Coordinates of C-alpha atoms in Angstrom, one line a residue:
M9 CA -18.7 45.0 -7.4
K10 CA -15.0 44.9 -7.6
L11 CA -13.2 41.6 -8.1
H12 CA -9.6 40.5 -8.4
R13 CA -8.0 37.4 -9.9
L14 CA -7.3 34.9 -7.1
M15 CA -5.7 32.2 -9.4
G16 CA -5.6 30.9 -12.9
N17 CA -5.5 32.5 -16.4
T18 CA -7.1 29.9 -18.6
G19 CA -9.6 31.5 -20.9
Y20 CA -13.3 31.6 -20.2
T21 CA -14.4 31.5 -16.6
T22 CA -17.6 32.1 -14.5
F23 CA -17.6 34.2 -11.4
G24 CA -20.2 35.4 -8.9
C25 CA -21.2 38.8 -7.7
M26 CA -23.3 39.7 -4.6
W27 CA -25.5 42.8 -4.5
E28 CA -27.1 44.8 -1.8
K29 CA -30.8 44.4 -1.3
G30 CA -32.7 46.6 -3.8
I31 CA -29.8 47.5 -6.0
C32 CA -30.6 45.2 -8.9
D33 CA -33.9 43.9 -10.1
Q34 CA -34.6 40.8 -12.2
K35 CA -34.4 42.8 -15.5
S36 CA -31.0 44.4 -14.8
D37 CA -28.2 44.1 -17.3
Y38 CA -24.6 44.4 -16.3
V39 CA -21.3 46.0 -17.5
C40 CA -17.8 44.7 -16.8
R41 CA -14.6 46.8 -17.2
N42 CA -11.0 45.9 -16.5
S43 CA -8.4 48.1 -14.8
D44 CA -7.6 49.7 -18.2
G45 CA -11.2 50.9 -18.5
E46 CA -11.9 48.5 -21.4
S47 CA -15.4 47.1 -21.6
I48 CA -15.3 43.3 -21.3
P49 CA -18.1 41.2 -22.9
I50 CA -20.0 39.2 -20.2
Q51 CA -22.9 36.8 -20.1
S52 CA -25.0 37.1 -17.0
R53 CA -27.6 35.1 -15.1
I54 CA -29.4 35.4 -11.7
T55 CA -28.5 32.7 -9.1
A56 CA -30.3 34.0 -5.9
L57 CA -32.8 36.6 -4.8
W58 CA -33.4 38.7 -1.7
P59 CA -36.8 38.1 0.1
D60 CA -38.1 41.4 -1.5
G61 CA -37.4 39.9 -5.0
S62 CA -34.4 42.0 -5.8
V63 CA -31.2 40.3 -7.0
K64 CA -28.8 38.9 -4.4
W65 CA -26.3 36.9 -6.5
T66 CA -25.5 36.8 -10.2
A67 CA -23.1 34.6 -12.2
H68 CA -21.1 36.1 -15.1
T69 CA -19.1 34.4 -17.8
A70 CA -16.2 36.2 -19.4
D71 CA -12.9 35.6 -21.1
S72 CA -10.4 35.9 -18.3
L73 CA -7.6 36.7 -20.8
K74 CA -9.4 40.0 -21.5
C75 CA -10.2 40.7 -17.9
G76 CA -6.6 41.2 -16.5
N77 CA -6.2 41.0 -12.8
D78 CA -8.9 43.4 -11.6
I79 CA -12.4 44.0 -12.9
I80 CA -15.5 45.8 -11.8
V81 CA -19.1 44.6 -12.5
L82 CA -22.0 47.1 -12.3
P83 CA -25.7 47.0 -13.1
L84 CA -26.8 49.3 -15.9
D85 CA -29.9 50.5 -14.1
A86 CA -27.8 51.5 -11.2
L87 CA -25.7 53.7 -13.6
D88 CA -28.8 55.1 -15.1
A89 CA -30.2 56.0 -11.7
D90 CA -26.9 57.6 -10.7
R91 CA -26.5 55.2 -7.8
V92 CA -23.0 54.3 -9.1
P93 CA -20.6 56.8 -10.9
A94 CA -21.0 56.4 -14.6
S95 CA -17.2 56.8 -15.0
E96 CA -16.7 53.4 -13.3
G97 CA -19.1 51.5 -15.5
G98 CA -19.6 53.1 -19.0
T99 CA -22.7 53.9 -20.9
A100 CA -25.5 51.7 -22.3
V101 CA -26.3 51.3 -26.0
E102 CA -29.0 49.3 -27.6
C103 CA -28.2 46.3 -29.8
A104 CA -30.8 45.3 -32.4
D105 CA -31.1 42.0 -34.3
E106 CA -31.4 41.6 -38.0
G107 CA -35.1 42.2 -37.9
G108 CA -34.7 45.5 -36.2
T109 CA -36.1 44.3 -32.8
V110 CA -34.1 45.4 -29.8
D111 CA -33.4 42.0 -28.0
K112 CA -30.6 42.9 -25.5
C113 CA -28.5 45.7 -24.1
A114 CA -24.8 45.9 -24.5
V115 CA -22.2 48.2 -23.1
E116 CA -19.9 49.3 -25.8
S117 CA -18.2 46.0 -26.8
G118 CA -19.7 44.2 -23.9
T119 CA -22.8 42.0 -24.2
T120 CA -25.0 40.3 -21.6
G121 CA -26.9 37.1 -21.8
K122 CA -29.7 35.4 -19.8
P123 CA -30.5 31.6 -19.6
G124 CA -32.9 30.5 -22.3
V125 CA -32.8 33.8 -24.3
H126 CA -31.0 34.1 -27.6
S127 CA -28.6 37.0 -27.8
G128 CA -30.0 38.2 -31.1
T129 CA -26.6 39.5 -32.2
T130 CA -24.7 38.6 -35.4
E131 CA -21.6 37.8 -33.4
G132 CA -21.4 35.3 -30.6
M133 CA -22.9 31.8 -30.1
R134 CA -25.7 30.7 -32.3
L135 CA -28.0 27.9 -31.1
T136 CA -30.7 26.5 -33.3
K137 CA -33.2 23.8 -32.4
Q138 CA -34.0 21.3 -35.2
D139 CA -36.1 18.2 -35.7
D140 CA -33.5 15.8 -34.4
G141 CA -31.5 18.0 -32.0
F142 CA -29.5 21.2 -31.4
C143 CA -27.0 22.8 -33.7
I144 CA -24.4 25.2 -32.2
L145 CA -22.1 27.6 -34.1
N146 CA -19.5 29.1 -31.9
G147 CA -17.2 30.9 -34.4
Q148 CA -14.8 27.9 -34.7
L149 CA -16.9 24.8 -34.6
I150 CA -20.3 23.4 -35.5
I151 CA -21.6 21.0 -32.9
K152 CA -24.6 18.7 -33.3
I153 CA -26.4 17.5 -30.2
P154 CA -29.2 14.9 -30.7
F155 CA -32.3 14.9 -28.4
S156 CA -31.9 11.2 -27.6
G157 CA -30.0 8.1 -28.4
D158 CA -26.6 6.9 -27.2
C159 CA -24.5 10.0 -28.1
L160 CA -24.0 13.3 -26.2
I161 CA -22.6 14.9 -29.4
S162 CA -23.2 13.2 -32.8
E163 CA -20.6 15.2 -34.8
V164 CA -18.3 18.2 -34.5
F165 CA -17.3 20.1 -37.7
E166 CA -14.7 22.8 -38.3
Y167 CA -16.0 25.6 -40.5
N168 CA -13.8 28.6 -40.3
G169 CA -11.0 27.3 -42.5
D170 CA -9.2 24.3 -43.9
T171 CA -7.5 22.0 -41.4
I172 CA -5.1 20.9 -44.0
H173 CA -2.8 23.7 -45.3
D174 CA -1.7 24.2 -48.9
A175 CA 1.6 22.6 -47.8
V176 CA -0.2 19.2 -47.8
S177 CA -2.7 19.9 -50.6
D178 CA -1.3 16.8 -52.4
T179 CA -2.1 14.6 -49.4
P180 CA -4.9 12.1 -50.2
E181 CA -8.2 13.4 -49.0
C182 CA -9.0 12.3 -45.5
P183 CA -11.8 9.9 -44.9
N184 CA -15.0 11.7 -43.9
A185 CA -13.3 15.1 -44.5
S186 CA -15.9 16.0 -47.2
E187 CA -19.0 15.1 -45.2
H188 CA -21.3 18.0 -44.8
L189 CA -24.4 18.9 -42.9
D190 CA -27.7 18.5 -44.8
S191 CA -29.1 21.7 -46.4
S192 CA -31.9 21.8 -43.8
E193 CA -29.7 21.5 -40.8
C194 CA -27.7 24.7 -40.1
T195 CA -25.9 27.6 -41.6
N196 CA -22.3 28.7 -41.4
A197 CA -21.1 31.9 -39.9
A198 CA -21.9 34.0 -43.0
G199 CA -25.5 32.7 -42.9
Q200 CA -24.9 30.7 -46.1
N201 CA -25.9 27.0 -46.4
S202 CA -23.0 24.7 -45.4
K203 CA -23.7 22.0 -48.0
G204 CA -20.9 21.9 -50.4
S205 CA -18.7 24.1 -48.4
A206 CA -15.0 23.2 -49.0
D207 CA -13.9 24.3 -45.6
L208 CA -16.3 22.2 -43.6
R209 CA -14.9 19.0 -42.3
T210 CA -15.5 16.5 -39.5
V211 CA -13.1 16.7 -36.6
A212 CA -14.8 14.3 -34.2
R213 CA -18.0 12.3 -33.8
R214 CA -20.0 10.1 -31.4
F215 CA -19.2 11.5 -28.0
R216 CA -20.8 9.0 -25.7
P217 CA -20.7 7.6 -22.1
D218 CA -19.5 4.0 -21.6
L219 CA -19.7 1.6 -18.7
V220 CA -18.3 -1.9 -17.9
L221 CA -19.4 -3.9 -14.9
T222 CA -18.0 -7.2 -13.7
G223 CA -18.9 -9.7 -11.0
P224 CA -18.2 -13.2 -9.7
T225 CA -19.8 -16.1 -11.4
C226 CA -19.2 -19.9 -11.8
I227 CA -18.6 -21.7 -15.1
N228 CA -18.6 -25.5 -15.0
G229 CA -18.0 -25.4 -11.3
N230 CA -15.0 -23.1 -11.6
P231 CA -15.0 -19.5 -10.2
A232 CA -14.9 -16.8 -12.9
W233 CA -15.6 -13.2 -13.6
E234 CA -18.3 -12.0 -16.0
E235 CA -18.0 -8.7 -17.8
R236 CA -21.1 -6.8 -18.9
H237 CA -20.9 -3.9 -21.3
F238 CA -23.3 -0.9 -21.1
S239 CA -23.8 1.9 -23.5
G240 CA -25.3 5.3 -22.6
R241 CA -28.9 6.1 -23.2
I242 CA -29.8 9.8 -23.3
D243 CA -33.3 10.4 -21.9
N244 CA -33.4 14.2 -21.8
V245 CA -31.3 17.1 -23.0
T246 CA -31.8 20.5 -21.4
V247 CA -30.4 23.9 -22.4
E248 CA -29.4 25.2 -19.0
E249 CA -27.9 28.5 -20.2
E250 CA -27.8 30.2 -23.6
G251 CA -26.1 33.4 -24.5
P252 CA -23.6 35.0 -26.8
L253 CA -20.5 33.7 -24.9
M254 CA -21.5 30.3 -23.6
C255 CA -24.1 27.6 -24.0
A256 CA -24.5 25.0 -21.3
F257 CA -26.3 21.7 -21.8
R258 CA -27.4 19.0 -19.3
F259 CA -27.8 15.4 -20.4
D260 CA -29.8 13.0 -18.1
G261 CA -29.7 9.3 -18.8
T262 CA -28.5 5.9 -17.8
H263 CA -26.3 3.0 -19.0
I264 CA -28.1 0.1 -20.6
D265 CA -26.8 -3.3 -21.7
K266 CA -28.0 -5.4 -24.7
T267 CA -30.6 -7.2 -22.5
G268 CA -32.2 -3.9 -21.3
V269 CA -30.7 -3.9 -17.8
E270 CA -30.1 -0.3 -16.6
R271 CA -27.2 0.7 -14.3
F272 CA -25.5 3.9 -13.1
R273 CA -27.7 6.8 -13.9
F274 CA -25.7 9.9 -15.0
V275 CA -25.9 13.6 -15.3
I276 CA -23.4 15.1 -17.8
R277 CA -23.0 18.7 -18.5
L278 CA -21.4 20.3 -21.6
K279 CA -20.2 23.9 -21.9
V280 CA -19.3 25.4 -25.3
F281 CA -17.7 28.9 -25.5
Y282 CA -17.7 31.5 -28.1
N283 CA -14.7 31.3 -30.6
S284 CA -13.2 28.5 -28.6
R285 CA -12.1 25.1 -29.8
E286 CA -12.5 23.5 -26.4
L287 CA -15.4 21.5 -25.1
K288 CA -15.8 21.1 -21.3
F289 CA -17.7 18.2 -19.7
T290 CA -18.8 17.6 -16.2
H291 CA -19.6 13.9 -15.6
T292 CA -21.6 12.7 -12.6
F293 CA -22.7 9.1 -12.1
I294 CA -25.0 7.7 -9.4
Y295 CA -24.6 4.1 -8.2
D296 CA -27.9 2.2 -8.4
G297 CA -26.6 -1.4 -8.9
E298 CA -26.5 -4.6 -6.9
P299 CA -23.3 -4.6 -4.8
E300 CA -23.1 -8.4 -4.8
K301 CA -22.6 -8.6 -8.5
D302 CA -22.0 -5.1 -9.9
Y303 CA -18.3 -4.3 -9.5
L304 CA -17.1 -1.2 -11.4
K305 CA -14.7 -2.3 -14.2
A306 CA -14.6 0.7 -16.4
L307 CA -16.3 4.1 -16.6
S308 CA -15.5 6.3 -19.7
V309 CA -16.4 9.0 -22.1
V310 CA -15.6 7.9 -25.6
F311 CA -15.3 9.8 -28.9
E312 CA -14.0 9.1 -32.4
M313 CA -12.0 11.2 -34.9
P314 CA -11.0 10.7 -38.6
A315 CA -7.4 10.0 -39.5
C316 CA -5.4 10.0 -42.6
G317 CA -1.8 10.3 -43.9
E318 CA 1.3 8.2 -43.7
M319 CA 2.0 6.2 -40.6
Y320 CA 5.0 8.4 -39.7
N321 CA 2.7 11.5 -39.7
R322 CA 0.5 10.1 -37.0
H323 CA 1.4 11.2 -33.5
I324 CA 0.5 10.4 -30.0
K325 CA 1.6 12.3 -26.9
F326 CA 1.1 12.0 -23.1
A327 CA 1.8 14.6 -20.5
T328 CA 3.8 12.7 -17.8
D329 CA 5.6 13.6 -14.6
H330 CA 8.8 14.4 -16.4
G331 CA 8.0 16.1 -19.7
T332 CA 6.0 14.2 -22.3
F333 CA 5.9 10.7 -23.9
H334 CA 5.9 11.2 -27.7
E335 CA 5.7 8.5 -30.4
S336 CA 4.3 7.9 -33.8
A337 CA 2.5 5.0 -35.3
M338 CA 5.8 4.5 -37.2
T339 CA 8.7 6.2 -35.4
M340 CA 11.6 7.1 -37.7
I341 CA 14.2 4.9 -36.1
S342 CA 15.7 1.9 -37.9
W343 CA 18.8 -0.3 -37.5
R344 CA 19.0 -1.2 -41.2
P345 CA 18.6 0.8 -43.4
R346 CA 19.6 3.8 -41.4
V347 CA 17.2 6.8 -41.4
P348 CA 18.8 10.3 -41.6
K349 CA 18.9 11.8 -38.0
D350 CA 17.4 15.0 -39.3
L351 CA 14.3 13.1 -40.4
H352 CA 13.7 11.6 -37.0
A353 CA 14.4 15.0 -35.3
A354 CA 11.8 16.7 -37.5
Q355 CA 9.3 14.0 -36.7
M356 CA 9.9 14.5 -32.9
R357 CA 9.3 18.2 -33.4
G358 CA 5.9 17.4 -34.9
E359 CA 6.7 18.5 -38.4
L360 CA 4.9 17.1 -41.5
L361 CA 7.3 14.7 -43.1
K362 CA 7.5 14.6 -46.9
P363 CA 10.6 12.6 -47.7
E364 CA 12.0 12.7 -51.2
G365 CA 14.7 11.0 -53.2
D366 CA 17.0 8.7 -51.2
E367 CA 15.2 9.5 -48.0
L368 CA 11.9 8.4 -49.6
A369 CA 13.5 5.1 -50.8
A370 CA 14.8 4.4 -47.3
V371 CA 11.5 5.1 -45.7
N372 CA 9.6 2.9 -48.1
K373 CA 12.0 0.1 -47.4
I374 CA 11.6 0.5 -43.7
M375 CA 7.8 0.5 -44.0
E376 CA 8.0 -3.1 -45.3
D377 CA 9.5 -4.4 -42.1
I378 CA 8.7 -2.0 -39.2
P379 CA 5.7 -2.4 -36.8
F380 CA 2.9 0.1 -37.0
W381 CA 1.7 0.8 -33.4
D382 CA -2.1 1.0 -33.4
T383 CA -3.2 1.2 -29.7
Y384 CA -1.8 3.0 -26.7
D385 CA -3.1 2.8 -23.1
L386 CA -2.2 4.9 -20.1
C387 CA -3.4 3.8 -16.7
Q388 CA -2.8 5.7 -13.4
D389 CA -3.4 2.8 -11.1
S390 CA -2.4 4.6 -7.9
D391 CA -1.4 8.1 -6.6
S392 CA 2.2 7.2 -7.2
H393 CA 2.3 5.0 -10.3
F394 CA 1.2 5.1 -14.0
E395 CA 2.0 2.8 -16.9
I396 CA 1.9 3.4 -20.6
R397 CA 1.6 0.3 -22.9
K398 CA 1.2 -0.1 -26.6
K399 CA 0.2 -2.8 -29.1
L400 CA -0.3 -3.6 -32.8
E401 CA -3.7 -4.0 -34.3
G402 CA -5.3 -7.4 -33.4
D403 CA -7.2 -8.9 -30.5
D404 CA -4.8 -11.9 -30.5
L405 CA -1.7 -9.7 -29.7
C406 CA -0.4 -8.6 -26.4
Y407 CA 0.5 -5.2 -25.0
I408 CA 4.2 -4.3 -24.4
D409 CA 5.4 -1.8 -21.7
A410 CA 6.4 1.6 -23.0
L411 CA 6.9 3.7 -19.9
N412 CA 6.4 3.7 -16.1
G413 CA 6.2 6.8 -13.9
N414 CA 4.7 8.3 -10.8
R415 CA 2.1 11.0 -11.4
A416 CA 0.9 11.7 -15.0
K417 CA -0.4 15.2 -15.7
G418 CA -3.7 13.8 -17.2
A419 CA -3.5 15.2 -20.7
A420 CA -2.9 13.6 -24.1
F421 CA -2.8 14.4 -27.8
V422 CA -3.4 12.4 -30.9
G423 CA -3.2 13.8 -34.4
T424 CA -2.7 13.1 -38.0
T425 CA -2.7 15.2 -41.2
A426 CA -6.5 15.3 -40.7
G427 CA -6.0 17.4 -37.6
G428 CA -5.5 16.7 -33.9
V429 CA -7.2 16.6 -30.5
M430 CA -5.9 17.3 -27.0
F431 CA -7.9 15.8 -24.2
A432 CA -7.6 15.8 -20.4
I433 CA -9.1 14.8 -17.1
R434 CA -8.9 17.1 -14.2
D435 CA -7.3 15.8 -10.9
F436 CA -6.0 12.9 -13.0
W437 CA -3.7 11.1 -10.5
E438 CA -5.5 12.4 -7.5
K439 CA -8.7 10.6 -8.5
Y440 CA -7.1 7.4 -9.7
P441 CA -7.6 4.9 -11.3
S442 CA -8.0 7.1 -14.4
G443 CA -6.5 6.6 -17.8
F444 CA -6.7 6.9 -21.6
T445 CA -6.9 4.4 -24.4
I446 CA -6.3 5.5 -28.0
E447 CA -7.2 2.8 -30.5
G448 CA -7.0 2.9 -34.3
L449 CA -3.9 5.0 -34.9
T450 CA -3.1 3.0 -38.0
R451 CA -6.7 3.1 -39.4
D452 CA -9.1 5.6 -40.9
N453 CA -11.0 6.1 -37.6
I454 CA -9.4 6.7 -34.2
T455 CA -11.3 5.9 -31.0
V456 CA -10.4 7.8 -27.8
R457 CA -11.5 6.5 -24.4
M458 CA -11.2 8.9 -21.5
H459 CA -11.4 6.6 -18.4
L460 CA -12.7 7.9 -15.2
W461 CA -12.2 4.4 -13.9
S462 CA -9.6 2.5 -16.0
P463 CA -10.4 -1.0 -17.1
E464 CA -6.8 -1.9 -16.4
A465 CA -7.3 -1.3 -12.7
R466 CA -8.7 -3.6 -10.0
P467 CA -12.6 -3.5 -10.2
F468 CA -14.2 -1.6 -7.4
D469 CA -16.2 -3.7 -4.9
F470 CA -19.2 -1.9 -3.5
R471 CA -20.1 -4.5 -0.9
H472 CA -19.9 -3.6 2.9
Y473 CA -16.8 -4.8 4.7
A474 CA -18.8 -6.5 7.5
R475 CA -22.2 -8.0 8.3
R476 CA -22.8 -5.8 11.3
G477 CA -22.0 -2.4 12.7
Y478 CA -19.3 -1.4 15.2
N479 CA -20.8 1.7 16.8
Q480 CA -18.8 1.7 20.1
V481 CA -15.4 0.8 18.7
C482 CA -15.3 2.3 15.2
Y483 CA -16.7 5.6 13.8
E484 CA -19.9 4.4 12.2
G485 CA -22.8 5.8 14.1
Y486 CA -25.1 2.7 14.2
D487 CA -25.1 -0.8 15.8
Y488 CA -26.4 -2.6 12.8
K489 CA -25.2 -2.9 9.2
G490 CA -26.7 0.3 7.9
A491 CA -24.3 1.2 5.1
D492 CA -25.5 0.8 1.5
P493 CA -23.8 2.1 -1.7
Y494 CA -27.1 3.0 -3.3
G495 CA -27.1 6.7 -4.2
I496 CA -23.3 7.1 -4.1
A497 CA -22.3 9.8 -6.7
C498 CA -19.1 11.1 -8.0
T499 CA -18.3 14.0 -10.3
N500 CA -15.4 14.4 -12.7
E501 CA -14.3 17.2 -15.1
L502 CA -13.1 16.5 -18.7
S503 CA -11.9 18.7 -21.5
V504 CA -11.5 18.1 -25.3
K505 CA -9.7 20.7 -27.4
F506 CA -9.3 20.6 -31.2
T507 CA -6.0 21.7 -32.6
Q508 CA -5.1 22.9 -36.1
P509 CA -2.0 22.0 -38.1
G510 CA -0.2 25.1 -39.3
M511 CA 2.9 27.0 -40.4
V512 CA 5.4 27.9 -37.6
P513 CA 9.0 29.1 -37.6
G514 CA 11.5 26.3 -38.0
E515 CA 14.4 25.6 -35.7
K516 CA 18.1 25.7 -36.5
A517 CA 20.5 23.2 -35.1
G518 CA 22.5 26.0 -33.4
G519 CA 19.5 27.9 -32.2
G520 CA 17.3 30.5 -33.7
H521 CA 14.7 30.1 -36.4
S522 CA 14.9 28.9 -40.0
D523 CA 12.2 29.0 -42.7
Q524 CA 8.6 28.3 -41.9
I525 CA 7.7 24.6 -41.4
Y526 CA 4.3 22.8 -41.2
R527 CA 3.6 21.3 -37.8
I528 CA 0.9 18.7 -37.3
C529 CA 1.6 17.9 -33.6
V530 CA 1.4 20.2 -30.6
T531 CA 4.7 21.0 -28.8
D532 CA 5.6 19.6 -25.4
A533 CA 5.0 23.1 -23.9
E534 CA 1.6 23.4 -25.4
L535 CA 0.4 20.0 -24.1
L536 CA 1.9 20.6 -20.6
Q537 CA 0.3 24.1 -20.5
Y538 CA -3.1 22.6 -21.5
A539 CA -2.7 20.0 -18.7
S540 CA -2.0 22.8 -16.2
D541 CA -5.0 24.9 -17.5
V542 CA -7.4 22.0 -17.1
N543 CA -6.2 21.5 -13.5
T544 CA -6.2 25.2 -12.6
T545 CA -9.6 27.0 -12.3
T546 CA -9.6 30.7 -13.0
L547 CA -11.2 32.4 -10.0
F548 CA -12.2 36.0 -9.5
V549 CA -13.3 37.0 -6.0
G550 CA -14.3 40.2 -4.2
D551 CA -12.6 41.7 -1.1
P552 CA -13.2 40.0 2.2
E553 CA -14.7 43.1 3.8
Y554 CA -17.3 43.3 1.0
Y555 CA -18.5 39.8 1.7
H556 CA -18.4 40.5 5.4
D557 CA -20.4 43.7 5.2
L558 CA -23.2 41.9 3.2
R559 CA -23.1 38.8 5.4
A560 CA -22.5 36.7 2.3
F561 CA -21.8 33.6 4.3
G562 CA -23.5 34.3 7.6
Y563 CA -22.0 35.8 10.7
W564 CA -18.2 35.6 10.9
S565 CA -15.4 37.9 11.7
L566 CA -12.5 39.3 9.6
V567 CA -9.0 38.2 10.6
K568 CA -7.8 40.2 13.6
D569 CA -4.1 39.0 13.8
A570 CA -2.2 38.3 10.6
E571 CA 0.6 36.4 12.4
A572 CA -1.8 34.2 14.4
A573 CA -3.7 33.3 11.2
G574 CA -0.5 32.4 9.3
I575 CA -0.5 35.6 7.2
D576 CA 2.6 37.5 6.4
P577 CA 2.8 40.2 9.2
A578 CA 4.1 42.6 6.5
L579 CA 0.6 42.6 5.1
Q580 CA -1.0 43.5 8.4
S581 CA -1.6 47.1 7.4
E582 CA -3.4 46.0 4.3
M583 CA -5.9 43.8 6.1
P584 CA -9.5 45.1 6.2
G585 CA -11.4 46.0 9.3
D586 CA -10.4 46.4 12.9
Q587 CA -7.1 44.5 13.5
N588 CA -7.1 44.9 17.3
G589 CA -8.7 41.6 18.2
T590 CA -9.1 40.3 21.7
D591 CA -6.7 37.6 23.0
L592 CA -9.5 35.0 22.6
Q593 CA -10.0 36.0 18.9
K594 CA -6.3 35.8 18.3
K595 CA -6.1 32.4 19.9
L596 CA -9.0 31.0 17.9
E597 CA -7.4 32.3 14.7
K598 CA -4.1 30.7 15.6
D599 CA -5.8 27.4 16.4
L600 CA -7.8 27.5 13.2
A601 CA -4.7 28.2 11.1
R602 CA -2.8 25.4 12.8
C603 CA -5.6 22.8 12.3
F604 CA -6.0 23.8 8.7
E605 CA -2.3 23.4 8.0
F606 CA -2.2 20.0 9.8
Y607 CA -5.1 18.5 7.8
K608 CA -3.9 19.9 4.6
N609 CA -0.6 18.1 5.1
E610 CA -2.5 14.9 6.1
V611 CA -3.8 14.6 2.5
E612 CA -0.4 13.7 1.2
Q613 CA 0.8 12.0 4.5
R614 CA -2.1 9.5 4.5
K615 CA -2.6 9.4 0.7
W616 CA -6.2 10.5 0.7
Y617 CA -6.5 10.1 -3.0
G618 CA -8.6 8.0 -5.3
M619 CA -12.1 8.3 -6.8
F620 CA -13.9 7.4 -3.6
N621 CA -11.3 8.7 -1.1

């Protein structure tokens, strides 16, 4: 099947292929090539069958950066049977594991994968099942997933190199940086035991779901609101797909408070890709509370990361509607004594600061009297407003306003000399009230809260708006009060990407590059691109006539009139099929195009945004 890129260019993606009846059987392997004839590694699984048992649909995972704009996917058995020209697909070769057993087929550099079957190759993802959970090695990270408890991921390690370069070798050792896996747990990429490995360090830990509910109550005769905090409880962990390029996990569980009350069941999925530093989460919750007292106050995914280094080498960044918001726990601005401008400029470029001489004396003096900002909070409280606030450490201290804006991009970065993390929520402002809270920037452990429902927003009231139905006047469909929130579900997508400090070309005041400098913070462009990538899915699709011929979506017709359908008339000759439609067909296409355009514009006109809108 031939496919072309419809949108996006963001790394790994999964696309679907449809096959004619009888072409592929359930043991078929597949090959993928780009327009240059290069073989692209893919991981494949069956998603639907024809009534005769042959394969109807397959899903394939590949690195879109290697695919280019056009690809072709072919079954190997079709090539072997000469049902498809071999020149379009390549040739098959066997791939044996270390024990000499043939476990899978590959096409030149391409590999295939099936759910629940280990690839058996020395390169690619490695998943092991241990006594207390799963251990994943993906070429960049080691990820530990427990079978049960309150955590989705207990710990993430970096193992392919030091996160702190020789340029900061004299920096005091970061807390937890020398923690290692036990000798019985898992091995590094070379197959050697990781205990004692100098380049293995913790980059994050304790990924977990979090819930806060609130409701009306009465204290001493006075109306009040009671908050109840729930932690996640993982009841079941399932490996939904395992292969050399991607592993997918499903977590089923619920939120539970300290008294044992359970609320808001959840299904959370995690995807880990080969040689990638990004973790992708899909979070679905199901409402099962009591509407009269269970108002949604906060719904979050939380994780922690180690921190170390001087306060002026601890950075935080938010992607906003006009560039980025960038500060440090100690920003290099002082009225007295003055700080050299070059030092502050270097800090804003994300460079590692190592002041010496007079600069060091001035910085030490400033540190005696300057506030260290510990906590930052961004809340997108509507589709047209967000607010960033910050505060010092201490529950008895207030927040102060830092920035107000319209539509935040939904991505943030926090980093120290121990390393950094970018994190993002897809459709951030569209599905308000979302937000981020970063707490502990001045401490040895930073807590990041990715809010699907920000605690700074108004709690959501799940009660019905009336005690009866209004069938004849309003669009409800019943004469009695039949609405109930039980079973309402909502799905959100989140991303976490670990960054590495490193040497980059420096910048001269007049332009150009100077000597290499050591950067510990991502650039504005990197954070904004990451936000764009999270919000843009990479899609590969086939030609319309291919889907039409196979009746992929039932009985429907190809466009007969480009102008009527709102398509550039210059593309009329490139449209598939018979373009001489009847007057009725042209009218229907014109009406459909007009209606679609109208309702598309109504989304912005009527502000159809928000988690439940």
